[in-house]
Amino acid sequence: MRHIISTLMISTALAAPALADDMRDDALDLFKALPSTVPAVAGNPITPTKIELGKMLFFDPRLSASGVFSCNSCHNLTTGGDDNLETSIGHGWQKGPRNSPTVLNAVLNEAQFWDGRAADLADQAKGPIQAGVEMAKAIEAFEATLLTPAPFDAWLNGDDAALDAEQLADLGLFIDKGCVSCHSGVNVGGHGYYPFGLIEKPGGDILPEGDKGRFAVTETADDEYVFRASPLRNITETAPDFHSGKVWDLKVAVQIMVESQLGEELSDTETGQIVAFLGSLTGPVPAVTVPSLPAETATTPRPSEHILPGTC
């Protein structure tokens, strides 16, 4: 990267096309636009038939023993690709320990889940339902289509009108404050593992002592309270925030991250600027037609009554 973008440079760039191009070049060193087509997935050739099967499985609640929960229950495509709960409700109406990450753009993450215990979407899909490998690969193929191109992508691709002067200044602040140390790349995060509380640990209400993050995967002391950097695309649509799901106000979440990870404080104006930049990462969810699922037959497994509503 040739140089760090400064707010002064941004204001100058607005009047100087050459500097504006430099600014985009610098941003492209840090970020990457979403692909224009469904990305290739290692070991899983994606075909229209596989995508359609994956969509059916994604919406089919019969993959759960109760016949109640589908993938879409926790990754609702109408509410930002998550369930808008602090932590998800699952099998046996149990409350899970962590916030459900969005499924949108998840194919671009380095690993899945907050602790990275699933290497890819196929492993992630198999985990909650313990489906067969082929079923999980079909779900992965469908989820790979859930990309949300945003104004920021259009700007990275050369559309000068996609971001206005104020949004460019907001981008500069996001970079200058050091947010890109963890939140960069095509998903503006979603890769790398970092201690939550690198400079100052937040309180136990936000960072529960019992959840030691990646330590549960590696059993390495250095990985205690280490989590995968959250991808920030569509973050304005996926409250609450953090693995604990305890923060519902994005401005508060930004302030917590800057204080705990960077050791800095933001003014209300600066916080608003960073939130405004995050808004430029929000894109429309691709249109998905809810599939008509196969009818039940005499051989279809019946729901387990002991985990139906009102019995637990």
PDB file of C-alpha atoms in Angstrom:
ATOM      1  CA  MET A   1       0.000   0.000   0.000  1.00  0.00           C
ATOM      2  CA  ARG A   2       1.560   3.241  -1.110  1.00  0.00           C
ATOM      3  CA  HIS A   3       0.289   5.342   1.749  1.00  0.00           C
ATOM      4  CA  ILE A   4      -2.444   5.607   4.341  1.00  0.00           C
ATOM      5  CA  ILE A   5      -5.378   7.704   3.234  1.00  0.00           C
ATOM      6  CA  SER A   6      -5.827  10.792   5.337  1.00  0.00           C
ATOM      7  CA  THR A   7      -8.852  12.997   5.685  1.00  0.00           C
ATOM      8  CA  LEU A   8      -6.871  15.861   4.161  1.00  0.00           C
ATOM      9  CA  MET A   9      -6.033  13.739   1.162  1.00  0.00           C
ATOM     10  CA  ILE A  10      -9.689  12.832   0.691  1.00  0.00           C
ATOM     11  CA  SER A  11     -10.797  16.459   0.603  1.00  0.00           C
ATOM     12  CA  THR A  12      -8.056  17.201  -1.908  1.00  0.00           C
ATOM     13  CA  ALA A  13      -8.943  14.135  -3.966  1.00  0.00           C
ATOM     14  CA  LEU A  14     -12.422  15.429  -4.575  1.00  0.00           C
ATOM     15  CA  ALA A  15     -10.946  18.221  -6.691  1.00  0.00           C
ATOM     16  CA  ALA A  16      -8.140  16.186  -8.248  1.00  0.00           C
ATOM     17  CA  PRO A  17      -9.018  13.147 -10.371  1.00  0.00           C
ATOM     18  CA  ALA A  18      -5.464  11.799 -10.168  1.00  0.00           C
ATOM     19  CA  LEU A  19      -5.543  11.784  -6.379  1.00  0.00           C
ATOM     20  CA  ALA A  20      -9.018  10.255  -6.447  1.00  0.00           C
ATOM     21  CA  ASP A  21      -7.618   7.400  -8.523  1.00  0.00           C
ATOM     22  CA  ASP A  22      -4.784   7.004  -6.020  1.00  0.00           C
ATOM     23  CA  MET A  23      -7.354   6.797  -3.267  1.00  0.00           C
ATOM     24  CA  ARG A  24      -9.178   3.985  -5.021  1.00  0.00           C
ATOM     25  CA  ASP A  25      -5.890   2.201  -5.686  1.00  0.00           C
ATOM     26  CA  ASP A  26      -5.057   2.377  -1.994  1.00  0.00           C
ATOM     27  CA  ALA A  27      -8.504   1.050  -1.101  1.00  0.00           C
ATOM     28  CA  LEU A  28      -8.047  -1.835  -3.533  1.00  0.00           C
ATOM     29  CA  ASP A  29      -4.868  -2.751  -1.644  1.00  0.00           C
ATOM     30  CA  LEU A  30      -7.004  -3.183   1.456  1.00  0.00           C
ATOM     31  CA  PHE A  31     -10.350  -4.365   0.117  1.00  0.00           C
ATOM     32  CA  LYS A  32     -11.753  -6.241  -2.853  1.00  0.00           C
ATOM     33  CA  ALA A  33     -15.073  -5.951  -4.637  1.00  0.00           C
ATOM     34  CA  LEU A  34     -17.528  -8.832  -4.522  1.00  0.00           C
ATOM     35  CA  PRO A  35     -17.255 -11.185  -7.503  1.00  0.00           C
ATOM     36  CA  SER A  36     -19.804 -10.594 -10.251  1.00  0.00           C
ATOM     37  CA  THR A  37     -20.609 -14.304 -10.517  1.00  0.00           C
ATOM     38  CA  VAL A  38     -21.070 -17.144  -8.026  1.00  0.00           C
ATOM     39  CA  PRO A  39     -17.575 -17.845  -6.670  1.00  0.00           C
ATOM     40  CA  ALA A  40     -15.991 -21.239  -7.189  1.00  0.00           C
ATOM     41  CA  VAL A  41     -16.004 -23.465  -4.113  1.00  0.00           C
ATOM     42  CA  ALA A  42     -13.135 -25.882  -3.559  1.00  0.00           C
ATOM     43  CA  GLY A  43     -14.108 -29.493  -4.097  1.00  0.00           C
ATOM     44  CA  ASN A  44     -17.708 -28.647  -4.939  1.00  0.00           C
ATOM     45  CA  PRO A  45     -18.523 -27.854  -8.592  1.00  0.00           C
ATOM     46  CA  ILE A  46     -21.609 -25.630  -8.522  1.00  0.00           C
ATOM     47  CA  THR A  47     -24.427 -26.399 -10.941  1.00  0.00           C
ATOM     48  CA  PRO A  48     -27.975 -25.014 -11.265  1.00  0.00           C
ATOM     49  CA  THR A  49     -29.369 -28.390 -10.179  1.00  0.00           C
ATOM     50  CA  LYS A  50     -27.207 -28.433  -7.072  1.00  0.00           C
ATOM     51  CA  ILE A  51     -28.173 -24.849  -6.229  1.00  0.00           C
ATOM     52  CA  GLU A  52     -31.865 -25.706  -6.504  1.00  0.00           C
ATOM     53  CA  LEU A  53     -31.453 -28.793  -4.298  1.00  0.00           C
ATOM     54  CA  GLY A  54     -29.512 -26.732  -1.785  1.00  0.00           C
ATOM     55  CA  LYS A  55     -32.270 -24.125  -1.696  1.00  0.00           C
ATOM     56  CA  MET A  56     -34.866 -26.807  -0.961  1.00  0.00           C
ATOM     57  CA  LEU A  57     -32.743 -28.220   1.848  1.00  0.00           C
ATOM     58  CA  PHE A  58     -32.073 -24.720   3.213  1.00  0.00           C
ATOM     59  CA  PHE A  59     -35.807 -24.098   3.671  1.00  0.00           C
ATOM     60  CA  ASP A  60     -36.863 -27.631   4.697  1.00  0.00           C
ATOM     61  CA  PRO A  61     -37.648 -27.869   8.456  1.00  0.00           C
ATOM     62  CA  ARG A  62     -37.758 -31.646   8.178  1.00  0.00           C
ATOM     63  CA  LEU A  63     -33.973 -31.673   8.385  1.00  0.00           C
ATOM     64  CA  SER A  64     -34.469 -31.065  12.115  1.00  0.00           C
ATOM     65  CA  ALA A  65     -35.668 -33.851  14.401  1.00  0.00           C
ATOM     66  CA  SER A  66     -38.596 -31.707  15.523  1.00  0.00           C
ATOM     67  CA  GLY A  67     -39.647 -30.794  11.996  1.00  0.00           C
ATOM     68  CA  VAL A  68     -39.691 -27.174  13.136  1.00  0.00           C
ATOM     69  CA  PHE A  69     -36.266 -25.652  12.400  1.00  0.00           C
ATOM     70  CA  SER A  70     -34.685 -25.090   9.003  1.00  0.00           C
ATOM     71  CA  CYS A  71     -31.441 -23.370   8.039  1.00  0.00           C
ATOM     72  CA  ASN A  72     -33.585 -20.313   7.340  1.00  0.00           C
ATOM     73  CA  SER A  73     -34.755 -20.286  10.983  1.00  0.00           C
ATOM     74  CA  CYS A  74     -31.377 -19.005  12.171  1.00  0.00           C
ATOM     75  CA  HIS A  75     -30.269 -17.491   8.843  1.00  0.00           C
ATOM     76  CA  ASN A  76     -33.451 -15.781   7.762  1.00  0.00           C
ATOM     77  CA  LEU A  77     -32.986 -14.269   4.316  1.00  0.00           C
ATOM     78  CA  THR A  78     -35.649 -11.655   5.003  1.00  0.00           C
ATOM     79  CA  THR A  79     -33.892 -10.282   8.103  1.00  0.00           C
ATOM     80  CA  GLY A  80     -30.287  -9.888   6.992  1.00  0.00           C
ATOM     81  CA  GLY A  81     -29.377 -13.573   6.837  1.00  0.00           C
ATOM     82  CA  ASP A  82     -29.531 -14.075  10.607  1.00  0.00           C
ATOM     83  CA  ASP A  83     -32.281 -14.401  13.221  1.00  0.00           C
ATOM     84  CA  ASN A  84     -32.000 -11.029  15.013  1.00  0.00           C
ATOM     85  CA  LEU A  85     -31.720 -12.782  18.392  1.00  0.00           C
ATOM     86  CA  GLU A  86     -28.934 -12.464  20.944  1.00  0.00           C
ATOM     87  CA  THR A  87     -28.311 -16.184  20.577  1.00  0.00           C
ATOM     88  CA  SER A  88     -30.199 -18.654  18.424  1.00  0.00           C
ATOM     89  CA  ILE A  89     -32.939 -21.054  19.506  1.00  0.00           C
ATOM     90  CA  GLY A  90     -32.359 -24.596  18.285  1.00  0.00           C
ATOM     91  CA  HIS A  91     -33.021 -28.275  18.891  1.00  0.00           C
ATOM     92  CA  GLY A  92     -35.163 -28.904  21.962  1.00  0.00           C
ATOM     93  CA  TRP A  93     -35.819 -25.138  22.159  1.00  0.00           C
ATOM     94  CA  GLN A  94     -32.388 -24.744  23.669  1.00  0.00           C
ATOM     95  CA  LYS A  95     -30.816 -21.310  23.623  1.00  0.00           C
ATOM     96  CA  GLY A  96     -27.420 -21.435  21.958  1.00  0.00           C
ATOM     97  CA  PRO A  97     -24.300 -19.809  23.412  1.00  0.00           C
ATOM     98  CA  ARG A  98     -23.515 -17.466  20.513  1.00  0.00           C
ATOM     99  CA  ASN A  99     -25.063 -15.012  18.102  1.00  0.00           C
ATOM    100  CA  SER A 100     -25.939 -16.394  14.682  1.00  0.00           C
ATOM    101  CA  PRO A 101     -23.694 -14.916  11.944  1.00  0.00           C
ATOM    102  CA  THR A 102     -25.267 -13.818   8.687  1.00  0.00           C
ATOM    103  CA  VAL A 103     -25.250 -16.323   5.845  1.00  0.00           C
ATOM    104  CA  LEU A 104     -25.031 -13.505   3.287  1.00  0.00           C
ATOM    105  CA  ASN A 105     -21.615 -13.431   1.604  1.00  0.00           C
ATOM    106  CA  ALA A 106     -20.480 -16.138   4.051  1.00  0.00           C
ATOM    107  CA  VAL A 107     -18.917 -18.164   1.237  1.00  0.00           C
ATOM    108  CA  LEU A 108     -16.170 -15.527   1.154  1.00  0.00           C
ATOM    109  CA  ASN A 109     -15.176 -15.985   4.800  1.00  0.00           C
ATOM    110  CA  GLU A 110     -11.904 -17.730   5.572  1.00  0.00           C
ATOM    111  CA  ALA A 111     -13.735 -20.081   7.950  1.00  0.00           C
ATOM    112  CA  GLN A 112     -17.214 -20.399   9.437  1.00  0.00           C
ATOM    113  CA  PHE A 113     -18.537 -19.830  12.967  1.00  0.00           C
ATOM    114  CA  TRP A 114     -17.093 -17.334  15.431  1.00  0.00           C
ATOM    115  CA  ASP A 115     -14.292 -19.718  16.396  1.00  0.00           C
ATOM    116  CA  GLY A 116     -13.576 -20.941  12.864  1.00  0.00           C
ATOM    117  CA  ARG A 117     -14.310 -24.575  13.698  1.00  0.00           C
ATOM    118  CA  ALA A 118     -15.861 -25.159  10.258  1.00  0.00           C
ATOM    119  CA  ALA A 119     -13.482 -24.777   7.358  1.00  0.00           C
ATOM    120  CA  ASP A 120     -16.190 -24.008   4.800  1.00  0.00           C
ATOM    121  CA  LEU A 121     -19.931 -23.727   4.290  1.00  0.00           C
ATOM    122  CA  ALA A 122     -20.292 -27.464   3.701  1.00  0.00           C
ATOM    123  CA  ASP A 123     -18.894 -28.168   7.171  1.00  0.00           C
ATOM    124  CA  GLN A 124     -20.995 -25.352   8.598  1.00  0.00           C
ATOM    125  CA  ALA A 125     -24.175 -26.741   7.050  1.00  0.00           C
ATOM    126  CA  LYS A 126     -23.410 -30.258   8.217  1.00  0.00           C
ATOM    127  CA  GLY A 127     -22.777 -29.186  11.785  1.00  0.00           C
ATOM    128  CA  PRO A 128     -26.254 -28.129  12.965  1.00  0.00           C
ATOM    129  CA  ILE A 129     -28.124 -30.894  11.117  1.00  0.00           C
ATOM    130  CA  GLN A 130     -25.492 -33.642  10.811  1.00  0.00           C
ATOM    131  CA  ALA A 131     -26.531 -34.092   7.196  1.00  0.00           C
ATOM    132  CA  GLY A 132     -24.706 -36.269   4.724  1.00  0.00           C
ATOM    133  CA  VAL A 133     -21.792 -34.814   2.796  1.00  0.00           C
ATOM    134  CA  GLU A 134     -23.713 -34.490  -0.477  1.00  0.00           C
ATOM    135  CA  MET A 135     -26.627 -32.689   1.220  1.00  0.00           C
ATOM    136  CA  ALA A 136     -24.207 -30.276   2.913  1.00  0.00           C
ATOM    137  CA  LYS A 137     -22.467 -29.566  -0.407  1.00  0.00           C
ATOM    138  CA  ALA A 138     -25.814 -28.732  -2.019  1.00  0.00           C
ATOM    139  CA  ILE A 139     -26.591 -26.259   0.778  1.00  0.00           C
ATOM    140  CA  GLU A 140     -23.122 -24.780   0.302  1.00  0.00           C
ATOM    141  CA  ALA A 141     -23.821 -24.325  -3.412  1.00  0.00           C
ATOM    142  CA  PHE A 142     -27.037 -22.426  -2.676  1.00  0.00           C
ATOM    143  CA  GLU A 143     -25.450 -20.277   0.024  1.00  0.00           C
ATOM    144  CA  ALA A 144     -22.644 -19.376  -2.394  1.00  0.00           C
ATOM    145  CA  THR A 145     -25.236 -17.495  -4.453  1.00  0.00           C
ATOM    146  CA  LEU A 146     -26.182 -15.208  -1.553  1.00  0.00           C
ATOM    147  CA  LEU A 147     -23.987 -12.256  -2.473  1.00  0.00           C
ATOM    148  CA  THR A 148     -25.014  -8.648  -1.823  1.00  0.00           C
ATOM    149  CA  PRO A 149     -23.135  -6.165  -4.063  1.00  0.00           C
ATOM    150  CA  ALA A 150     -23.154  -2.757  -2.379  1.00  0.00           C
ATOM    151  CA  PRO A 151     -22.335   0.850  -3.335  1.00  0.00           C
ATOM    152  CA  PHE A 152     -18.807   0.292  -2.010  1.00  0.00           C
ATOM    153  CA  ASP A 153     -18.283  -2.444  -4.607  1.00  0.00           C
ATOM    154  CA  ALA A 154     -19.461  -0.168  -7.396  1.00  0.00           C
ATOM    155  CA  TRP A 155     -16.965   2.472  -6.249  1.00  0.00           C
ATOM    156  CA  LEU A 156     -14.128  -0.071  -6.063  1.00  0.00           C
ATOM    157  CA  ASN A 157     -15.029  -1.110  -9.610  1.00  0.00           C
ATOM    158  CA  GLY A 158     -14.591   2.457 -10.866  1.00  0.00           C
ATOM    159  CA  ASP A 159     -17.977   4.146 -10.441  1.00  0.00           C
ATOM    160  CA  ASP A 160     -17.040   7.554  -9.002  1.00  0.00           C
ATOM    161  CA  ALA A 161     -20.679   8.417  -8.324  1.00  0.00           C
ATOM    162  CA  ALA A 162     -21.299   5.365  -6.137  1.00  0.00           C
ATOM    163  CA  LEU A 163     -19.905   7.117  -3.027  1.00  0.00           C
ATOM    164  CA  ASP A 164     -20.306  10.811  -2.329  1.00  0.00           C
ATOM    165  CA  ALA A 165     -17.743  13.135  -0.745  1.00  0.00           C
ATOM    166  CA  GLU A 166     -19.015  12.480   2.762  1.00  0.00           C
ATOM    167  CA  GLN A 167     -18.828   8.713   2.331  1.00  0.00           C
ATOM    168  CA  LEU A 168     -15.281   8.978   1.024  1.00  0.00           C
ATOM    169  CA  ALA A 169     -14.332  10.929   4.136  1.00  0.00           C
ATOM    170  CA  ASP A 170     -16.002   8.229   6.225  1.00  0.00           C
ATOM    171  CA  LEU A 171     -13.923   5.583   4.441  1.00  0.00           C
ATOM    172  CA  GLY A 172     -10.782   7.585   5.180  1.00  0.00           C
ATOM    173  CA  LEU A 173     -11.609   7.681   8.886  1.00  0.00           C
ATOM    174  CA  PHE A 174     -12.283   3.918   8.916  1.00  0.00           C
ATOM    175  CA  ILE A 175      -8.805   3.365   7.504  1.00  0.00           C
ATOM    176  CA  ASP A 176      -7.001   6.022   9.545  1.00  0.00           C
ATOM    177  CA  LYS A 177      -8.365   4.742  12.845  1.00  0.00           C
ATOM    178  CA  GLY A 178      -6.951   1.288  12.110  1.00  0.00           C
ATOM    179  CA  CYS A 179     -10.220  -0.617  11.666  1.00  0.00           C
ATOM    180  CA  VAL A 180      -8.690  -2.226   8.572  1.00  0.00           C
ATOM    181  CA  SER A 181      -6.188  -4.048  10.768  1.00  0.00           C
ATOM    182  CA  CYS A 182      -8.878  -6.717  11.217  1.00  0.00           C
ATOM    183  CA  HIS A 183     -11.627  -5.691   8.798  1.00  0.00           C
ATOM    184  CA  SER A 184     -10.254  -5.792   5.273  1.00  0.00           C
ATOM    185  CA  GLY A 185     -10.466  -8.018   2.217  1.00  0.00           C
ATOM    186  CA  VAL A 186     -13.499  -8.872   0.123  1.00  0.00           C
ATOM    187  CA  ASN A 187     -15.806  -9.366   3.117  1.00  0.00           C
ATOM    188  CA  VAL A 188     -14.324  -6.457   5.116  1.00  0.00           C
ATOM    189  CA  GLY A 189     -13.482  -9.040   7.775  1.00  0.00           C
ATOM    190  CA  GLY A 190     -14.296 -12.722   7.975  1.00  0.00           C
ATOM    191  CA  HIS A 191     -10.641 -13.729   8.054  1.00  0.00           C
ATOM    192  CA  GLY A 192      -8.020 -13.862  10.785  1.00  0.00           C
ATOM    193  CA  TYR A 193      -8.437 -14.490  14.511  1.00  0.00           C
ATOM    194  CA  TYR A 194      -7.949 -11.789  17.115  1.00  0.00           C
ATOM    195  CA  PRO A 195      -8.267 -11.444  20.881  1.00  0.00           C
ATOM    196  CA  PHE A 196     -11.443  -9.623  21.854  1.00  0.00           C
ATOM    197  CA  GLY A 197     -10.005  -6.979  24.143  1.00  0.00           C
ATOM    198  CA  LEU A 198      -6.575  -6.650  22.598  1.00  0.00           C
ATOM    199  CA  ILE A 199      -5.988  -3.360  24.452  1.00  0.00           C
ATOM    200  CA  GLU A 200      -8.770  -3.372  27.037  1.00  0.00           C
ATOM    201  CA  LYS A 201     -11.196  -6.223  27.688  1.00  0.00           C
ATOM    202  CA  PRO A 202     -14.874  -5.265  27.644  1.00  0.00           C
ATOM    203  CA  GLY A 203     -17.069  -6.265  30.558  1.00  0.00           C
ATOM    204  CA  GLY A 204     -18.389  -9.760  31.150  1.00  0.00           C
ATOM    205  CA  ASP A 205     -21.798  -8.794  29.827  1.00  0.00           C
ATOM    206  CA  ILE A 206     -20.243  -8.377  26.358  1.00  0.00           C
ATOM    207  CA  LEU A 207     -17.386 -10.883  26.696  1.00  0.00           C
ATOM    208  CA  PRO A 208     -18.770 -13.761  28.810  1.00  0.00           C
ATOM    209  CA  GLU A 209     -16.022 -15.480  30.777  1.00  0.00           C
ATOM    210  CA  GLY A 210     -17.347 -18.945  29.991  1.00  0.00           C
ATOM    211  CA  ASP A 211     -16.963 -18.591  26.225  1.00  0.00           C
ATOM    212  CA  LYS A 212     -13.248 -18.741  25.448  1.00  0.00           C
ATOM    213  CA  GLY A 213     -13.678 -18.587  21.694  1.00  0.00           C
ATOM    214  CA  ARG A 214     -11.141 -20.350  19.518  1.00  0.00           C
ATOM    215  CA  PHE A 215      -9.596 -22.005  22.555  1.00  0.00           C
ATOM    216  CA  ALA A 216     -12.414 -24.570  22.337  1.00  0.00           C
ATOM    217  CA  VAL A 217     -11.073 -25.569  18.892  1.00  0.00           C
ATOM    218  CA  THR A 218      -7.294 -25.436  19.420  1.00  0.00           C
ATOM    219  CA  GLU A 219      -6.976 -25.881  23.220  1.00  0.00           C
ATOM    220  CA  THR A 220      -4.081 -23.438  22.987  1.00  0.00           C
ATOM    221  CA  ALA A 221      -3.773 -20.926  25.819  1.00  0.00           C
ATOM    222  CA  ASP A 222      -2.978 -18.101  23.381  1.00  0.00           C
ATOM    223  CA  ASP A 223      -6.381 -18.642  21.768  1.00  0.00           C
ATOM    224  CA  GLU A 224      -8.407 -17.846  24.882  1.00  0.00           C
ATOM    225  CA  TYR A 225     -11.030 -15.193  24.027  1.00  0.00           C
ATOM    226  CA  VAL A 226      -9.831 -15.155  20.420  1.00  0.00           C
ATOM    227  CA  PHE A 227     -12.518 -14.919  17.737  1.00  0.00           C
ATOM    228  CA  ARG A 228     -12.663 -14.625  13.968  1.00  0.00           C
ATOM    229  CA  ALA A 229     -12.973 -11.030  12.816  1.00  0.00           C
ATOM    230  CA  SER A 230     -16.598 -10.385  11.968  1.00  0.00           C
ATOM    231  CA  PRO A 231     -17.336  -9.636   8.297  1.00  0.00           C
ATOM    232  CA  LEU A 232     -18.886  -6.173   8.098  1.00  0.00           C
ATOM    233  CA  ARG A 233     -20.968  -6.445   4.929  1.00  0.00           C
ATOM    234  CA  ASN A 234     -24.635  -5.779   5.720  1.00  0.00           C
ATOM    235  CA  ILE A 235     -23.688  -5.173   9.366  1.00  0.00           C
ATOM    236  CA  THR A 236     -26.316  -2.408   9.497  1.00  0.00           C
ATOM    237  CA  GLU A 237     -28.982  -5.109   9.022  1.00  0.00           C
ATOM    238  CA  THR A 238     -27.794  -7.797  11.448  1.00  0.00           C
ATOM    239  CA  ALA A 239     -28.146  -6.515  15.008  1.00  0.00           C
ATOM    240  CA  PRO A 240     -27.402  -7.549  17.682  1.00  0.00           C
ATOM    241  CA  ASP A 241     -23.613  -7.508  17.403  1.00  0.00           C
ATOM    242  CA  PHE A 242     -20.679  -9.562  18.699  1.00  0.00           C
ATOM    243  CA  HIS A 243     -20.565 -13.291  19.385  1.00  0.00           C
ATOM    244  CA  SER A 244     -22.526 -12.723  22.581  1.00  0.00           C
ATOM    245  CA  GLY A 245     -25.248 -10.744  20.803  1.00  0.00           C
ATOM    246  CA  LYS A 246     -25.384  -8.221  23.625  1.00  0.00           C
ATOM    247  CA  VAL A 247     -25.109  -4.934  21.702  1.00  0.00           C
ATOM    248  CA  TRP A 248     -28.068  -3.727  19.661  1.00  0.00           C
ATOM    249  CA  ASP A 249     -26.785  -0.258  18.718  1.00  0.00           C
ATOM    250  CA  LEU A 250     -24.164  -0.273  15.952  1.00  0.00           C
ATOM    251  CA  LYS A 251     -22.726   3.025  17.182  1.00  0.00           C
ATOM    252  CA  VAL A 252     -22.108   1.466  20.588  1.00  0.00           C
ATOM    253  CA  ALA A 253     -20.546  -1.588  18.937  1.00  0.00           C
ATOM    254  CA  VAL A 254     -18.168   0.632  16.967  1.00  0.00           C
ATOM    255  CA  GLN A 255     -17.138   2.527  20.094  1.00  0.00           C
ATOM    256  CA  ILE A 256     -16.518  -0.722  21.990  1.00  0.00           C
ATOM    257  CA  MET A 257     -14.346  -2.093  19.195  1.00  0.00           C
ATOM    258  CA  VAL A 258     -12.263   1.058  18.845  1.00  0.00           C
ATOM    259  CA  GLU A 259     -11.674   1.225  22.604  1.00  0.00           C
ATOM    260  CA  SER A 260     -11.022  -2.466  23.201  1.00  0.00           C
ATOM    261  CA  GLN A 261      -9.058  -3.264  20.047  1.00  0.00           C
ATOM    262  CA  LEU A 262      -7.325   0.012  19.188  1.00  0.00           C
ATOM    263  CA  GLY A 263      -7.145   1.827  22.516  1.00  0.00           C
ATOM    264  CA  GLU A 264      -8.735   4.966  21.091  1.00  0.00           C
ATOM    265  CA  GLU A 265     -11.884   6.961  21.717  1.00  0.00           C
ATOM    266  CA  LEU A 266     -14.221   8.305  19.084  1.00  0.00           C
ATOM    267  CA  SER A 267     -16.302  11.434  19.216  1.00  0.00           C
ATOM    268  CA  ASP A 268     -19.990  11.072  18.452  1.00  0.00           C
ATOM    269  CA  THR A 269     -19.314  12.644  15.059  1.00  0.00           C
ATOM    270  CA  GLU A 270     -16.529  10.187  14.256  1.00  0.00           C
ATOM    271  CA  THR A 271     -18.656   7.259  15.389  1.00  0.00           C
ATOM    272  CA  GLY A 272     -21.430   8.435  13.096  1.00  0.00           C
ATOM    273  CA  GLN A 273     -18.960   8.668  10.220  1.00  0.00           C
ATOM    274  CA  ILE A 274     -17.785   5.083  10.616  1.00  0.00           C
ATOM    275  CA  VAL A 275     -21.366   3.837  10.868  1.00  0.00           C
ATOM    276  CA  ALA A 276     -22.163   5.784   7.713  1.00  0.00           C
ATOM    277  CA  PHE A 277     -19.278   4.074   5.904  1.00  0.00           C
ATOM    278  CA  LEU A 278     -20.563   0.694   7.089  1.00  0.00           C
ATOM    279  CA  GLY A 279     -23.864   1.616   5.462  1.00  0.00           C
ATOM    280  CA  SER A 280     -22.109   1.709   2.086  1.00  0.00           C
ATOM    281  CA  LEU A 281     -21.351  -2.007   2.594  1.00  0.00           C
ATOM    282  CA  THR A 282     -25.047  -2.917   2.663  1.00  0.00           C
ATOM    283  CA  GLY A 283     -26.442  -4.350  -0.552  1.00  0.00           C
ATOM    284  CA  PRO A 284     -29.755  -5.939  -1.538  1.00  0.00           C
ATOM    285  CA  VAL A 285     -30.326  -9.617  -0.881  1.00  0.00           C
ATOM    286  CA  PRO A 286     -30.707 -11.555  -4.134  1.00  0.00           C
ATOM    287  CA  ALA A 287     -34.282 -12.505  -4.949  1.00  0.00           C
ATOM    288  CA  VAL A 288     -34.997 -16.006  -3.696  1.00  0.00           C
ATOM    289  CA  THR A 289     -38.217 -17.830  -4.522  1.00  0.00           C
ATOM    290  CA  VAL A 290     -39.232 -20.045  -1.613  1.00  0.00           C
ATOM    291  CA  PRO A 291     -39.312 -23.575  -3.018  1.00  0.00           C
ATOM    292  CA  SER A 292     -42.235 -25.997  -2.985  1.00  0.00           C
ATOM    293  CA  LEU A 293     -40.945 -28.895  -0.908  1.00  0.00           C
ATOM    294  CA  PRO A 294     -41.631 -32.576  -1.600  1.00  0.00           C
ATOM    295  CA  ALA A 295     -44.755 -33.911   0.072  1.00  0.00           C
ATOM    296  CA  GLU A 296     -44.403 -36.188   3.065  1.00  0.00           C
ATOM    297  CA  THR A 297     -44.831 -39.892   2.491  1.00  0.00           C
ATOM    298  CA  ALA A 298     -45.366 -42.940   4.676  1.00  0.00           C
ATOM    299  CA  THR A 299     -41.592 -43.287   5.011  1.00  0.00           C
ATOM    300  CA  THR A 300     -40.942 -39.669   6.031  1.00  0.00           C
ATOM    301  CA  PRO A 301     -39.556 -39.631   9.610  1.00  0.00           C
ATOM    302  CA  ARG A 302     -42.082 -38.252  12.045  1.00  0.00           C
ATOM    303  CA  PRO A 303     -41.206 -35.321  14.334  1.00  0.00           C
ATOM    304  CA  SER A 304     -39.859 -36.182  17.756  1.00  0.00           C
ATOM    305  CA  GLU A 305     -42.710 -35.275  20.083  1.00  0.00           C
ATOM    306  CA  HIS A 306     -40.539 -34.614  23.104  1.00  0.00           C
ATOM    307  CA  ILE A 307     -39.072 -31.517  21.449  1.00  0.00           C
ATOM    308  CA  LEU A 308     -42.241 -30.023  20.046  1.00  0.00           C
ATOM    309  CA  PRO A 309     -43.602 -26.720  21.473  1.00  0.00           C
ATOM    310  CA  GLY A 310     -45.017 -26.933  24.962  1.00  0.00           C
ATOM    311  CA  THR A 311     -43.284 -30.161  25.887  1.00  0.00           C
ATOM    312  CA  CYS A 312     -39.949 -28.902  27.149  1.00  0.00           C
TER     313      CYS A 312
END
